[in-house]
mmCIF file of C-alpha atoms and ligand atoms in Angstrom:
data_model
loop_
_atom_site.group_PDB
_atom_site.id
_atom_site.type_symbol
_atom_site.label_atom_id
_atom_site.label_comp_id
_atom_site.label_asym_id
_atom_site.label_seq_id
_atom_site.Cartn_x
_atom_site.Cartn_y
_atom_site.Cartn_z
ATOM 1 C CA MET A 1 352.414 170.211 89.402
ATOM 2 C CA SER A 2 351.214 169.050 92.798
ATOM 3 C CA THR A 3 348.521 171.164 94.425
ATOM 4 C CA ASP A 4 349.174 169.595 97.828
ATOM 5 C CA LYS A 5 350.573 172.242 100.125
ATOM 6 C CA ASN A 6 351.620 171.640 103.706
ATOM 7 C CA GLU A 7 349.358 173.744 105.884
ATOM 8 C CA ALA A 8 348.737 174.150 109.590
ATOM 9 C CA THR A 9 345.257 174.494 111.042
ATOM 10 C CA LEU A 10 343.951 175.137 114.543
ATOM 11 C CA VAL A 11 341.417 172.710 115.987
ATOM 12 C CA ILE A 12 339.603 173.311 119.254
ATOM 13 C CA ILE A 13 337.381 170.746 120.907
ATOM 14 C CA LYS A 14 334.866 173.188 122.366
ATOM 15 C CA PRO A 15 333.435 172.931 125.918
ATOM 16 C CA ASP A 16 330.375 170.948 124.729
ATOM 17 C CA GLY A 17 332.646 168.452 122.971
ATOM 18 C CA ILE A 18 334.659 167.983 126.169
ATOM 19 C CA LYS A 19 331.524 167.718 128.336
ATOM 20 C CA LYS A 20 329.973 165.147 126.009
ATOM 21 C CA SER A 21 333.156 162.995 126.263
ATOM 22 C CA LEU A 22 333.792 163.339 122.550
ATOM 23 C CA THR A 23 337.533 164.029 122.757
ATOM 24 C CA GLY A 24 338.684 160.551 121.754
ATOM 25 C CA ASN A 25 335.969 160.177 119.167
ATOM 26 C CA ILE A 26 336.816 163.507 117.530
ATOM 27 C CA ILE A 27 340.550 162.776 117.445
ATOM 28 C CA SER A 28 339.806 159.361 115.893
ATOM 29 C CA ARG A 29 337.660 160.982 113.204
ATOM 30 C CA LEU A 30 340.352 163.561 112.471
ATOM 31 C CA SER A 31 342.993 160.829 112.203
ATOM 32 C CA GLU A 32 341.270 159.734 108.978
ATOM 33 C CA THR A 33 343.049 162.707 107.391
ATOM 34 C CA LYS A 34 346.494 161.181 108.110
ATOM 35 C CA LEU A 35 347.641 164.653 109.131
ATOM 36 C CA GLN A 36 350.208 165.181 111.898
ATOM 37 C CA ILE A 37 349.298 166.656 115.293
ATOM 38 C CA ILE A 38 352.148 169.076 116.000
ATOM 39 C CA ALA A 39 350.728 170.753 119.131
ATOM 40 C CA ALA A 40 348.086 169.861 121.711
ATOM 41 C CA LYS A 41 346.975 171.043 125.124
ATOM 42 C CA MET A 42 344.050 171.162 127.535
ATOM 43 C CA THR A 43 343.411 174.733 128.561
ATOM 44 C CA THR A 44 340.740 177.251 129.521
ATOM 45 C CA ILE A 45 339.727 180.377 127.624
ATOM 46 C CA SER A 46 339.753 183.860 129.081
ATOM 47 C CA ARG A 47 337.168 186.376 127.879
ATOM 48 C CA GLU A 48 339.988 188.264 126.116
ATOM 49 C CA ARG A 49 341.049 185.206 124.136
ATOM 50 C CA ALA A 50 337.462 184.198 123.302
ATOM 51 C CA GLU A 51 336.712 187.713 122.028
ATOM 52 C CA GLU A 52 339.945 187.850 120.027
ATOM 53 C CA HIS A 53 339.405 184.364 118.587
ATOM 54 C CA TYR A 54 335.958 185.391 117.321
ATOM 55 C CA SER A 55 336.809 189.054 116.615
ATOM 56 C CA HIS A 56 335.241 188.723 113.109
ATOM 57 C CA LEU A 57 331.845 188.151 114.767
ATOM 58 C CA THR A 58 331.688 191.038 117.272
ATOM 59 C CA GLU A 59 328.732 192.643 115.479
ATOM 60 C CA LYS A 60 326.616 189.474 115.470
ATOM 61 C CA PRO A 61 323.600 189.231 117.805
ATOM 62 C CA PHE A 62 324.868 185.892 119.148
ATOM 63 C CA PHE A 63 328.384 187.188 119.942
ATOM 64 C CA GLU A 64 328.000 187.493 123.728
ATOM 65 C CA GLU A 65 326.376 184.050 123.980
ATOM 66 C CA LEU A 66 329.131 182.611 121.766
ATOM 67 C CA VAL A 67 331.826 184.064 124.032
ATOM 68 C CA LYS A 68 330.078 182.680 127.131
ATOM 69 C CA TYR A 69 329.746 179.259 125.475
ATOM 70 C CA MET A 70 333.445 179.223 124.589
ATOM 71 C CA MET A 71 334.426 180.353 128.100
ATOM 72 C CA GLY A 72 332.582 177.357 129.490
ATOM 73 C CA ALA A 73 329.511 178.991 131.049
ATOM 74 C CA TYR A 74 327.301 176.063 130.000
ATOM 75 C CA HIS A 75 329.541 172.980 130.038
ATOM 76 C CA THR A 76 333.083 172.994 131.386
ATOM 77 C CA ARG A 77 335.817 175.602 131.227
ATOM 78 C CA ARG A 78 338.194 173.137 129.595
ATOM 79 C CA VAL A 79 338.853 173.004 125.888
ATOM 80 C CA MET A 80 341.434 171.052 123.914
ATOM 81 C CA ALA A 81 343.486 172.991 121.406
ATOM 82 C CA MET A 82 345.514 171.259 118.698
ATOM 83 C CA VAL A 83 347.456 172.113 115.571
ATOM 84 C CA TYR A 84 347.141 169.691 112.648
ATOM 85 C CA TYR A 85 349.709 169.860 109.882
ATOM 86 C CA GLY A 86 350.096 168.406 106.399
ATOM 87 C CA PRO A 87 348.846 168.599 102.810
ATOM 88 C CA ASN A 88 345.645 170.657 102.504
ATOM 89 C CA ALA A 89 345.115 170.402 106.255
ATOM 90 C CA ILE A 90 342.604 173.264 106.390
ATOM 91 C CA SER A 91 340.071 171.860 103.934
ATOM 92 C CA LYS A 92 340.586 168.240 105.014
ATOM 93 C CA ILE A 93 339.737 169.072 108.625
ATOM 94 C CA ARG A 94 336.846 171.421 107.721
ATOM 95 C CA THR A 95 335.286 168.694 105.567
ATOM 96 C CA ILE A 96 335.224 166.195 108.440
ATOM 97 C CA CYS A 97 333.891 168.900 110.819
ATOM 98 C CA GLY A 98 330.928 169.747 108.565
ATOM 99 C CA ALA A 99 328.915 172.937 108.152
ATOM 100 C CA THR A 100 328.820 175.624 110.850
ATOM 101 C CA ASN A 101 325.089 175.098 111.434
ATOM 102 C CA PRO A 102 324.769 171.577 112.876
ATOM 103 C CA GLU A 103 321.297 171.235 111.368
ATOM 104 C CA GLU A 104 322.734 171.822 107.903
ATOM 105 C CA ALA A 105 325.863 169.732 108.456
ATOM 106 C CA GLU A 106 325.958 166.291 106.861
ATOM 107 C CA PRO A 107 324.929 163.767 109.546
ATOM 108 C CA THR A 108 328.174 161.850 109.015
ATOM 109 C CA THR A 109 330.323 164.885 109.915
ATOM 110 C CA ILE A 110 331.406 165.699 113.472
ATOM 111 C CA ARG A 111 329.119 168.726 113.715
ATOM 112 C CA GLY A 112 326.260 166.881 112.022
ATOM 113 C CA SER A 113 326.616 163.998 114.459
ATOM 114 C CA TYR A 114 327.026 165.888 117.721
ATOM 115 C CA GLY A 115 326.100 169.553 117.336
ATOM 116 C CA ARG A 116 322.879 171.275 118.344
ATOM 117 C CA ILE A 117 321.265 174.698 118.168
ATOM 118 C CA THR A 118 320.418 176.063 121.600
ATOM 119 C CA THR A 119 317.343 178.069 122.521
ATOM 120 C CA ARG A 120 319.792 180.885 123.313
ATOM 121 C CA GLY A 121 320.508 180.995 119.577
ATOM 122 C CA VAL A 122 324.034 179.594 119.482
ATOM 123 C CA PHE A 123 325.292 176.739 117.340
ATOM 124 C CA GLU A 124 326.953 174.416 119.840
ATOM 125 C CA ASN A 125 328.927 172.546 117.224
ATOM 126 C CA VAL A 126 331.572 170.809 119.400
ATOM 127 C CA ILE A 127 334.608 171.708 117.280
ATOM 128 C CA HIS A 128 336.417 174.696 115.830
ATOM 129 C CA ALA A 129 338.660 174.467 112.761
ATOM 130 C CA SER A 130 340.425 177.321 110.943
ATOM 131 C CA GLU A 131 338.815 178.500 107.704
ATOM 132 C CA SER A 132 341.850 179.816 105.787
ATOM 133 C CA ALA A 133 345.633 179.993 106.034
ATOM 134 C CA LYS A 134 345.350 183.600 107.209
ATOM 135 C CA ASP A 135 342.878 182.668 109.959
ATOM 136 C CA ALA A 136 345.000 179.652 110.914
ATOM 137 C CA GLU A 137 348.081 181.836 111.422
ATOM 138 C CA LYS A 138 346.165 184.354 113.555
ATOM 139 C CA GLU A 139 344.538 181.579 115.597
ATOM 140 C CA ILE A 140 347.642 179.400 116.096
ATOM 141 C CA LYS A 141 349.571 182.466 117.296
ATOM 142 C CA LEU A 142 346.723 183.285 119.688
ATOM 143 C CA TRP A 143 346.651 179.800 121.200
ATOM 144 C CA PHE A 144 350.250 178.539 121.064
ATOM 145 C CA GLY A 145 353.737 179.902 121.499
ATOM 146 C CA PRO A 146 356.526 178.761 119.162
ATOM 147 C CA ASP A 147 357.984 176.479 121.860
ATOM 148 C CA GLU A 148 354.714 174.546 122.150
ATOM 149 C CA ILE A 149 354.800 173.411 118.533
ATOM 150 C CA ALA A 150 356.719 170.191 117.971
ATOM 151 C CA GLU A 151 359.283 169.851 115.180
ATOM 152 C CA VAL A 152 357.755 172.129 112.555
ATOM 153 C CA LYS A 153 358.738 175.807 112.378
ATOM 154 C CA LEU A 154 355.482 177.352 111.218
ATOM 155 C CA TYR A 155 356.106 181.096 111.390
ATOM 156 C CA PRO A 156 359.129 183.289 112.059
ATOM 157 C CA SER A 157 359.977 183.548 115.763
ATOM 158 C CA LYS A 158 362.697 185.111 117.850
ATOM 159 C CA GLU A 159 364.437 184.288 121.100
ATOM 160 C CA THR A 160 363.960 186.398 124.169
ATOM 161 C CA THR A 161 364.612 186.122 127.886
ATOM 162 C CA VAL A 162 361.588 186.623 130.110
ATOM 163 C CA LYS A 163 361.356 186.940 133.855
ATOM 164 C CA THR A 164 357.918 185.739 134.818
ATOM 165 C CA LYS A 165 356.168 184.102 137.766
ATOM 166 C CA VAL A 166 355.161 180.495 137.154
ATOM 167 C CA HIS A 167 353.870 177.724 139.395
ATOM 168 C CA ILE A 168 356.168 174.865 140.319
ATOM 169 C CA TRP A 169 355.292 171.780 142.361
ATOM 170 C CA ALA A 170 355.373 172.588 146.087
HETATM 171 N N1 UDP B 201 327.832 180.669 115.321
HETATM 172 C C1 UDP B 201 326.527 180.722 115.808
HETATM 173 N N2 UDP B 201 325.514 181.174 114.981
HETATM 174 C C2 UDP B 201 325.750 181.579 113.699
HETATM 175 C C3 UDP B 201 327.074 181.519 113.216
HETATM 176 C C4 UDP B 201 328.069 181.069 114.041
HETATM 177 O O1 UDP B 201 326.282 180.365 116.954
HETATM 178 O O2 UDP B 201 324.795 181.969 113.010
HETATM 179 C C5 UDP B 201 328.907 180.195 116.204
HETATM 180 C C6 UDP B 201 329.250 178.726 115.951
HETATM 181 O O3 UDP B 201 329.597 178.118 117.199
HETATM 182 C C7 UDP B 201 330.450 178.866 115.026
HETATM 183 C C8 UDP B 201 331.145 180.094 115.587
HETATM 184 O O4 UDP B 201 330.066 180.963 115.956
HETATM 185 O O5 UDP B 201 331.250 177.701 115.043
HETATM 186 C C9 UDP B 201 332.070 180.813 114.615
HETATM 187 O O6 UDP B 201 331.357 181.164 113.467
HETATM 188 P P1 UDP B 201 331.988 181.023 112.009
HETATM 189 O O7 UDP B 201 331.091 181.748 111.069
HETATM 190 O O8 UDP B 201 333.432 181.438 112.043
HETATM 191 O O9 UDP B 201 331.842 179.456 111.705
HETATM 192 P P2 UDP B 201 332.919 178.260 111.727
HETATM 193 O O10 UDP B 201 334.192 178.776 111.128
HETATM 194 O O11 UDP B 201 333.095 177.834 113.164
HETATM 195 O O12 UDP B 201 332.295 177.169 110.901
HETATM 196 MG MG1 MG B 202 335.228 180.493 111.508
#
């Protein structure tokens, strides 16, 4: 019996990764997995989304600094969000990212190569990757709508008509 299961996982190139011009490098490293990118966008993070994304860490002493870091207070407000998809995507991506603490991460991993610990007590580790299928579902739904995901139908969705203000080219 094959243990390979198609999974989706959320990757975010964090503001320090963008600021350090690591976008191409990180995507090249992740391409070693041979997984598919099924969604990608440059975006900014609101406080609400940063707090929801890291809602499991609200009690931690570094939470406020982490939220500020993710909102771009120290680098740039831009982040790149992507969904990778394929067999064992979650563990394959996490392995290349390396340990949460960049000092403990293998030097050959993305976090080991480019991360640092700040004097403010935050691990600036350049990349986020989902830890479990449950986290991935919560995170992908927080960052992407069903129409932003190419080809693969990840989770149940429904059609609705919305009347909303958007910008168009003037
Ligand atoms: N983090 C930190 N100090 C810690 C633990 C975590 O600054 O002691 C930050 C770090 O940027 C990490 C993020 O909080 O990536 C989320 O923490 P988590 O435990 O979910 O680690 P991850 O899943 O990112 O490896
Ligand atoms: Mg995590």
